[in-house]
Tab-separated table of C-alpha atoms in Angstrom:
chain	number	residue	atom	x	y	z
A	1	UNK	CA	-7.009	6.606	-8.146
A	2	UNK	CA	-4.604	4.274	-9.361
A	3	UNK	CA	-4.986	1.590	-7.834
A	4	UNK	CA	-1.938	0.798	-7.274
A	5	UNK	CA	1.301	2.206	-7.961
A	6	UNK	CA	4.591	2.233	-7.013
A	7	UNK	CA	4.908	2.424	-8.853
A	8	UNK	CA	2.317	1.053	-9.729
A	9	UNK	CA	2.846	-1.788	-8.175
A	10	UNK	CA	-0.315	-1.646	-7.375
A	11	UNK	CA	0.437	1.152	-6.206
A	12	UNK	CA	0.922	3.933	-6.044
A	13	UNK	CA	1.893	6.674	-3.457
A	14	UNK	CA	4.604	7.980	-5.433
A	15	UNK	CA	6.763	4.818	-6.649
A	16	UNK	CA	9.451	3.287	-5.276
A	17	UNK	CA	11.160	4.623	-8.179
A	18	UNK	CA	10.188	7.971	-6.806
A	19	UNK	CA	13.634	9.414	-5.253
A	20	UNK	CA	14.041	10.774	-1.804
A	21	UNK	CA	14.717	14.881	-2.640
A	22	UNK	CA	16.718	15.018	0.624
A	23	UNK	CA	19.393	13.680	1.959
A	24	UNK	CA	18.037	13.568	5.667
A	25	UNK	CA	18.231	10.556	7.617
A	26	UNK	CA	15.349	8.912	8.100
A	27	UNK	CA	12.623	9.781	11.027
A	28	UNK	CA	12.742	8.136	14.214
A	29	UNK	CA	9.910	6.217	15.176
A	30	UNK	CA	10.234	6.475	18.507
A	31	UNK	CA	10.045	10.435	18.367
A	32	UNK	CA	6.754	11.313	19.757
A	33	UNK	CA	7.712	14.907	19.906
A	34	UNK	CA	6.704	16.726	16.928
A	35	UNK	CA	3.027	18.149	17.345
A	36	UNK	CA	0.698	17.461	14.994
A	37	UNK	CA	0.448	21.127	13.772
A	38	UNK	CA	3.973	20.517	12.522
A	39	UNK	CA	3.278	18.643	9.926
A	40	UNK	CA	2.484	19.835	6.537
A	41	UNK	CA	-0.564	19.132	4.982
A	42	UNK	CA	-0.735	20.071	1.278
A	43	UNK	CA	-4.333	21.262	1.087
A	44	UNK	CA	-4.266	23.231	-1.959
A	45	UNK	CA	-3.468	19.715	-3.406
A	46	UNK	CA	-5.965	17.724	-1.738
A	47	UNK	CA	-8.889	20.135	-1.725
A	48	UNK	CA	-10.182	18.903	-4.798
A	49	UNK	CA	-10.367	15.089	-4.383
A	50	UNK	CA	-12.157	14.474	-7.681
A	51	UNK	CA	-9.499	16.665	-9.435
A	52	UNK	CA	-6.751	14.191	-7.788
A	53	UNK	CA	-8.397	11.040	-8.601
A	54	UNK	CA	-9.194	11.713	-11.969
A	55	UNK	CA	-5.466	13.391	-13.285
A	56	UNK	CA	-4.178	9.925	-10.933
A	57	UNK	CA	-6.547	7.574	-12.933
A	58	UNK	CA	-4.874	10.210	-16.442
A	59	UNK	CA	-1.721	9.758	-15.427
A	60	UNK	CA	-1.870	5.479	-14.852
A	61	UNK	CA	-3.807	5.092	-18.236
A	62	UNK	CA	-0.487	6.407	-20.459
A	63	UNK	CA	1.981	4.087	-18.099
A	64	UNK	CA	2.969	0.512	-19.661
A	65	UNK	CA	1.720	-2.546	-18.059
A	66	UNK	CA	4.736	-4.058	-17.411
A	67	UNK	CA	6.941	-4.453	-13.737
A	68	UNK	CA	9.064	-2.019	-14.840
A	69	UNK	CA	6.035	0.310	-15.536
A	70	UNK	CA	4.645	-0.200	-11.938
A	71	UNK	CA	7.707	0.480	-10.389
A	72	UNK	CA	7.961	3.479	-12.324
A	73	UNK	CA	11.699	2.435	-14.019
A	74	UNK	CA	12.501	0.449	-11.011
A	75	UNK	CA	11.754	-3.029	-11.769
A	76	UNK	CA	14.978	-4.536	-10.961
A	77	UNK	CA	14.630	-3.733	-7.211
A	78	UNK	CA	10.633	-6.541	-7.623
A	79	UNK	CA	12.965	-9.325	-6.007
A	80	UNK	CA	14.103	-7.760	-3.330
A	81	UNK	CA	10.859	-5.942	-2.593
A	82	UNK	CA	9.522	-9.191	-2.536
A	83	UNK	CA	12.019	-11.169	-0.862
A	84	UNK	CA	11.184	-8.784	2.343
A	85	UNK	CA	7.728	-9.426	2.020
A	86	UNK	CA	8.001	-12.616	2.440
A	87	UNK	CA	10.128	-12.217	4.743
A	88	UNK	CA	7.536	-10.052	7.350
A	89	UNK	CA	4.877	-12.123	6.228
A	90	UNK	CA	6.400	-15.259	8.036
A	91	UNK	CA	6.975	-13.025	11.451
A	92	UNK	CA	3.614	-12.154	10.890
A	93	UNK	CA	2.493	-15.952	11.153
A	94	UNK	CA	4.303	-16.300	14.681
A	95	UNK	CA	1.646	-13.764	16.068
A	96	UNK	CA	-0.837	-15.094	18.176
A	97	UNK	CA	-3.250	-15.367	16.578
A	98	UNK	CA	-1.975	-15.894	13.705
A	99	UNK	CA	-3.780	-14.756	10.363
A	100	UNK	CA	-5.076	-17.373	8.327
A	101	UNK	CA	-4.016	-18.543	4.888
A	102	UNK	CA	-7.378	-18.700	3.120
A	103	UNK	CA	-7.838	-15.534	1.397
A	104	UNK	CA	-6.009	-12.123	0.720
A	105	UNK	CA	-6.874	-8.633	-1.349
A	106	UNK	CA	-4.340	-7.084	-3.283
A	107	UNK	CA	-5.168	-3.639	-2.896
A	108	UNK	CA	-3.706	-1.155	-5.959
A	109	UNK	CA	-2.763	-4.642	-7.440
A	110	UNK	CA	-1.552	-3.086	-10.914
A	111	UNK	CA	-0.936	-6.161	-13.217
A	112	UNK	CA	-0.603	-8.462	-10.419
A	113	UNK	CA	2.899	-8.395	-9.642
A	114	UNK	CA	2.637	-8.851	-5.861
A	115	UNK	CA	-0.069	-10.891	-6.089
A	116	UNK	CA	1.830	-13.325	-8.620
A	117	UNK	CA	5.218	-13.165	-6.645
A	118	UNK	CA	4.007	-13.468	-3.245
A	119	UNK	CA	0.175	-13.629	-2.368
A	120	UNK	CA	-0.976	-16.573	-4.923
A	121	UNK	CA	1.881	-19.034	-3.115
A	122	UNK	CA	0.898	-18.455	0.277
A	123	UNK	CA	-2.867	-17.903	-0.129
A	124	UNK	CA	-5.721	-20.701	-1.283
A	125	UNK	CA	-7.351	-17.713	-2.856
A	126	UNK	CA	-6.077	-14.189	-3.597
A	127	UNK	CA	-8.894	-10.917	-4.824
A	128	UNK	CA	-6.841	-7.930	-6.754
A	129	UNK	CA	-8.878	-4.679	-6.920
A	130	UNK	CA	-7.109	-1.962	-9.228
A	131	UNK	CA	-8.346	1.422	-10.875
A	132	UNK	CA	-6.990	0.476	-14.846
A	133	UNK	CA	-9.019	-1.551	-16.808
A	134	UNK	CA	-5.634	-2.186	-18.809
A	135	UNK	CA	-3.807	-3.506	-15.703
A	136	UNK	CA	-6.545	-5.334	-14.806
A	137	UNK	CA	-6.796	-7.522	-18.041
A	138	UNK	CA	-2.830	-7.805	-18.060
A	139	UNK	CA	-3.498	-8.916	-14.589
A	140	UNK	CA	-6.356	-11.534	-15.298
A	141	UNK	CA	-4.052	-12.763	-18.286
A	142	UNK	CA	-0.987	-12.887	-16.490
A	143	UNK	CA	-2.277	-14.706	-13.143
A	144	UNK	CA	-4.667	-17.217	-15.758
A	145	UNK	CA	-2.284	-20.538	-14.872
A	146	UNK	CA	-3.270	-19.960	-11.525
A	147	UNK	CA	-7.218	-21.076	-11.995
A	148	UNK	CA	-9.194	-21.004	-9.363
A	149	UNK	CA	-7.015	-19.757	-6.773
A	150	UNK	CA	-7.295	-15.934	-8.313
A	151	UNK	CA	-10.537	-14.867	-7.511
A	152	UNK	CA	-12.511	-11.905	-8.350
A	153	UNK	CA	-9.982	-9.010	-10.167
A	154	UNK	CA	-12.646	-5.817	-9.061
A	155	UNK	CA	-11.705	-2.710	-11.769
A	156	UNK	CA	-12.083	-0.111	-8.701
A	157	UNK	CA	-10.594	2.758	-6.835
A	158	UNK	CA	-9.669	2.192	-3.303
A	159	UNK	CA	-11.711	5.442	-2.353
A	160	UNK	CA	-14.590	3.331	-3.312
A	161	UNK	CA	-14.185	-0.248	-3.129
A	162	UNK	CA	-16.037	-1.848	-0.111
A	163	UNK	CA	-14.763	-4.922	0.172
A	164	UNK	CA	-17.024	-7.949	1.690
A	165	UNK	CA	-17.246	-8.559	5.411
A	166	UNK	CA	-15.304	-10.828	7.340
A	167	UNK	CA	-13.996	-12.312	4.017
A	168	UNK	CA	-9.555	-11.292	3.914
A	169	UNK	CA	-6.771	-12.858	6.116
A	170	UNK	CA	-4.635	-10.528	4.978
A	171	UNK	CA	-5.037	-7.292	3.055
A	172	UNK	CA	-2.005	-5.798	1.534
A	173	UNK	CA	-1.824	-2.283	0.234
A	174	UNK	CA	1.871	-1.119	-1.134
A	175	UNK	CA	2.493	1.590	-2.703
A	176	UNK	CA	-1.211	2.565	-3.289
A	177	UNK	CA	-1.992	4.574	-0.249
A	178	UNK	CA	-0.266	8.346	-1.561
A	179	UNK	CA	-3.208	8.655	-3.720
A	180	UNK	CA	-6.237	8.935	-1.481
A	181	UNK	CA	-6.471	11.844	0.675
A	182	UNK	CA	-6.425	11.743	4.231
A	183	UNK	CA	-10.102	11.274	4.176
A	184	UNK	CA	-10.309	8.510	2.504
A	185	UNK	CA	-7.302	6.750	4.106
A	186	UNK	CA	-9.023	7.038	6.942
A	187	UNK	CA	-12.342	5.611	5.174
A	188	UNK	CA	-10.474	2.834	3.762
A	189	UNK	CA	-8.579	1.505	6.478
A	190	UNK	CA	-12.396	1.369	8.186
A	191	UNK	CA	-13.562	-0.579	5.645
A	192	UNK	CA	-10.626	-3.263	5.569
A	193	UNK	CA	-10.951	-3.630	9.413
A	194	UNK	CA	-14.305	-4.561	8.390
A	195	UNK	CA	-13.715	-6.987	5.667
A	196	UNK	CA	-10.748	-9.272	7.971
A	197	UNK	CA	-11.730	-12.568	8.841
A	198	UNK	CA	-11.104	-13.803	12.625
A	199	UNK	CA	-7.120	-13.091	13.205
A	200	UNK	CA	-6.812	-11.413	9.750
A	201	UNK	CA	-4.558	-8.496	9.566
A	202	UNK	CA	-4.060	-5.451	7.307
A	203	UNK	CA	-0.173	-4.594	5.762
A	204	UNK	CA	0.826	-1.534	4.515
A	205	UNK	CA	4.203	-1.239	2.354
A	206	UNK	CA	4.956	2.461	1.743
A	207	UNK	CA	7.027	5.474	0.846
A	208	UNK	CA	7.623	7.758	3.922
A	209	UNK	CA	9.333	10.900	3.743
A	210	UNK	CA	12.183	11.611	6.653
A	211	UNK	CA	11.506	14.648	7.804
A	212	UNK	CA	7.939	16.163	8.729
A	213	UNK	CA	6.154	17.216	5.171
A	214	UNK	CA	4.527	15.749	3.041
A	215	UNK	CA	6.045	15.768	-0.559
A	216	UNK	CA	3.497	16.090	-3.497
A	217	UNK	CA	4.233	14.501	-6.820
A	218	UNK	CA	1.943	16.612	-9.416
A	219	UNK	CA	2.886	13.946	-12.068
A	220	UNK	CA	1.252	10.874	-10.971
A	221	UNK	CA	-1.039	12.992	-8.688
A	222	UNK	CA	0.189	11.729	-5.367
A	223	UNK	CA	1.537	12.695	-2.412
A	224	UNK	CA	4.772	10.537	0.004
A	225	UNK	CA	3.549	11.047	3.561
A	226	UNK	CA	5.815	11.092	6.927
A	227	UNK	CA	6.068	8.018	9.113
A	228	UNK	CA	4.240	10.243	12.395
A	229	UNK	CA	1.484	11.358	9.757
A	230	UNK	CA	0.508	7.813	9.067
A	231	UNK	CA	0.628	6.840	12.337
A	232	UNK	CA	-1.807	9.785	12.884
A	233	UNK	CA	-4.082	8.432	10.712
A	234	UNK	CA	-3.972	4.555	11.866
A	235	UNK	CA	-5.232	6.021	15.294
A	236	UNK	CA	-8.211	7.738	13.662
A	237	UNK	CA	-9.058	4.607	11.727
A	238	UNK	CA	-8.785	2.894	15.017
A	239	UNK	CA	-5.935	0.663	14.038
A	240	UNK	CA	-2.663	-0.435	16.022
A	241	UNK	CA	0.499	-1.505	14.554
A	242	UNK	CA	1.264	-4.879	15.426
A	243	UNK	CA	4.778	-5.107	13.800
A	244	UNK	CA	6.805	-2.393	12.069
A	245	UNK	CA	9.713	-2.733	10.035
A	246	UNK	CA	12.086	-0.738	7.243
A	247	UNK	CA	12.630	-2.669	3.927
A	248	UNK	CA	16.601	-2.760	3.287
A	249	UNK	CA	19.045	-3.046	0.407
A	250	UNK	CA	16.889	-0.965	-1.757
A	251	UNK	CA	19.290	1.822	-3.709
A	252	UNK	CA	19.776	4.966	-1.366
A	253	UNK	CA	18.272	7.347	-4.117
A	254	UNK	CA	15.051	6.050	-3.295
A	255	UNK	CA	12.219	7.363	-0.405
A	256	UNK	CA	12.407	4.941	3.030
A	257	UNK	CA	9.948	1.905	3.146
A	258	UNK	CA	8.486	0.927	5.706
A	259	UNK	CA	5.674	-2.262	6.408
A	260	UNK	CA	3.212	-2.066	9.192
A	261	UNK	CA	1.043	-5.017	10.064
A	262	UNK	CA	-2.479	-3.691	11.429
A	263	UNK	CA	-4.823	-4.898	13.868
A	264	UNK	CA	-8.220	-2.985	14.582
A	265	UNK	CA	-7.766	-1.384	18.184
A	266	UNK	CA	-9.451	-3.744	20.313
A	267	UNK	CA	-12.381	-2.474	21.896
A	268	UNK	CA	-12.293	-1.231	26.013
């Protein structure tokens, strides 16, 4: 999987410089009305995981390790993604309790963009984990003036990186999650809840479609989910969404995004 893509940005679901193919506005997420058997689940697509890793992993190798790469054409919209960001982050910080500011995992980290932009000021230390062995060096090169405070860049899917218990205040994962399968969403959200230190907190920053099927990008081997289908999948990984909110002023070609701050469920 690509690590990261959203373009790349570490992401990857289907980058932000993927367009929205419809001109529907975007779901409600107060709608609790649409069964689950409504929404489409591309199987054919998904069946063979290795497949869809591999022609991801294909498909990130020929891509230029550069912003504009990672966000798939769409590099002039980095400020703004990261202006909002920062923005959540600090609501985040008003939660009781609050997450700490020791360490965070850049999850589908690319070359390091987010990391770079907004992790590395906020954090003492900062971990990227990323699929590309090219990004990865761009990444170790481009973050070097930061010296100690970048820690360990692991060259690793996200359907198989266990990251260390109890070690991440805050694990961030944009534009990443469209290529794992359901499965392994599921799998890796378990293992992040796992890896948070006291307080810590998981954010997601994806594409979501806005309407109830899942779109499949055969390019980049990915797939842009609906909002309800995530939130299906939080609740079998146990998680709750502590704070949910839509990134604005991004062009109006492009797919909604949506942040989510997660807590584990606590425990009955």
């Amino acid at each position: 999987m690509a690590s990261n893509v959203a373009n790349h940005d570490g992401s990857a679901t289907t980058t932000p410089a993927e367009t929205n193919p419809s001109n529907e506005q975007p779901v409600n997420n107060n709608d609790q009305t649409v069964n689950d058997s409504e929404v489409f689940a591309p199987d054919d697509f998904l069946a063979d995981s290795n497949s869809y890793y591999n022609n991801a992993k294909k498909y990130w190798s020929n891509v230029s390790p550069t912003v504009d790469g990672m966000l798939g054409g769409f590099g002039s919209i980095s400020f703004i993604d990261i202006r909002g960001s920062e923005q959540f982050l600090k609501h985040l910080y008003k939660q009781k309790p609050a997450p700490g500011r020791k360490r965070a995992l850049d999850c589908g980290a690319g070359i390091g963009r987010i990391s770079k932009n907004l992790l590395l000021p906020l954090f003492d230390h900062v971990d990227l984990v990323e699929q590309d062995e090219q990004f990865c060096q761009t990444a170790r090169t481009e973050l070097a003036d930061y010296g100690s405070k970048l820690g360990t860049v692991f060259n690793e899917g996200l359907q198989n990186f266990v990251p260390a218990q109890g070690r991440y205040d805050i694990i961030w994962a944009q534009w990443v999650l469209g290529h794992l399968t359901d499965e392994d969403t599921v799998k890796f959200f378990n293992r992040c809840a796992e890896a948070l230190a006291r307080g810590g907190m998981i954010v997601i920053k994806e594409n979501f479609t806005t309407g109830n099927v899942v779109d499949v990008d055969r390019t980049d081997s990915s797939v842009t989910r609906p909002l309800l289908q995530m939130k299906q999948l939080l609740k079998q990984a146990n998680m709750r969404v502590v704070k949910e909110q839509r990134q604005t002023s991004f062009p109006k070609e492009l797919y909604p995004v949506y942040m989510m701050a997660l807590r584990p469920t606590l425990k009955k």
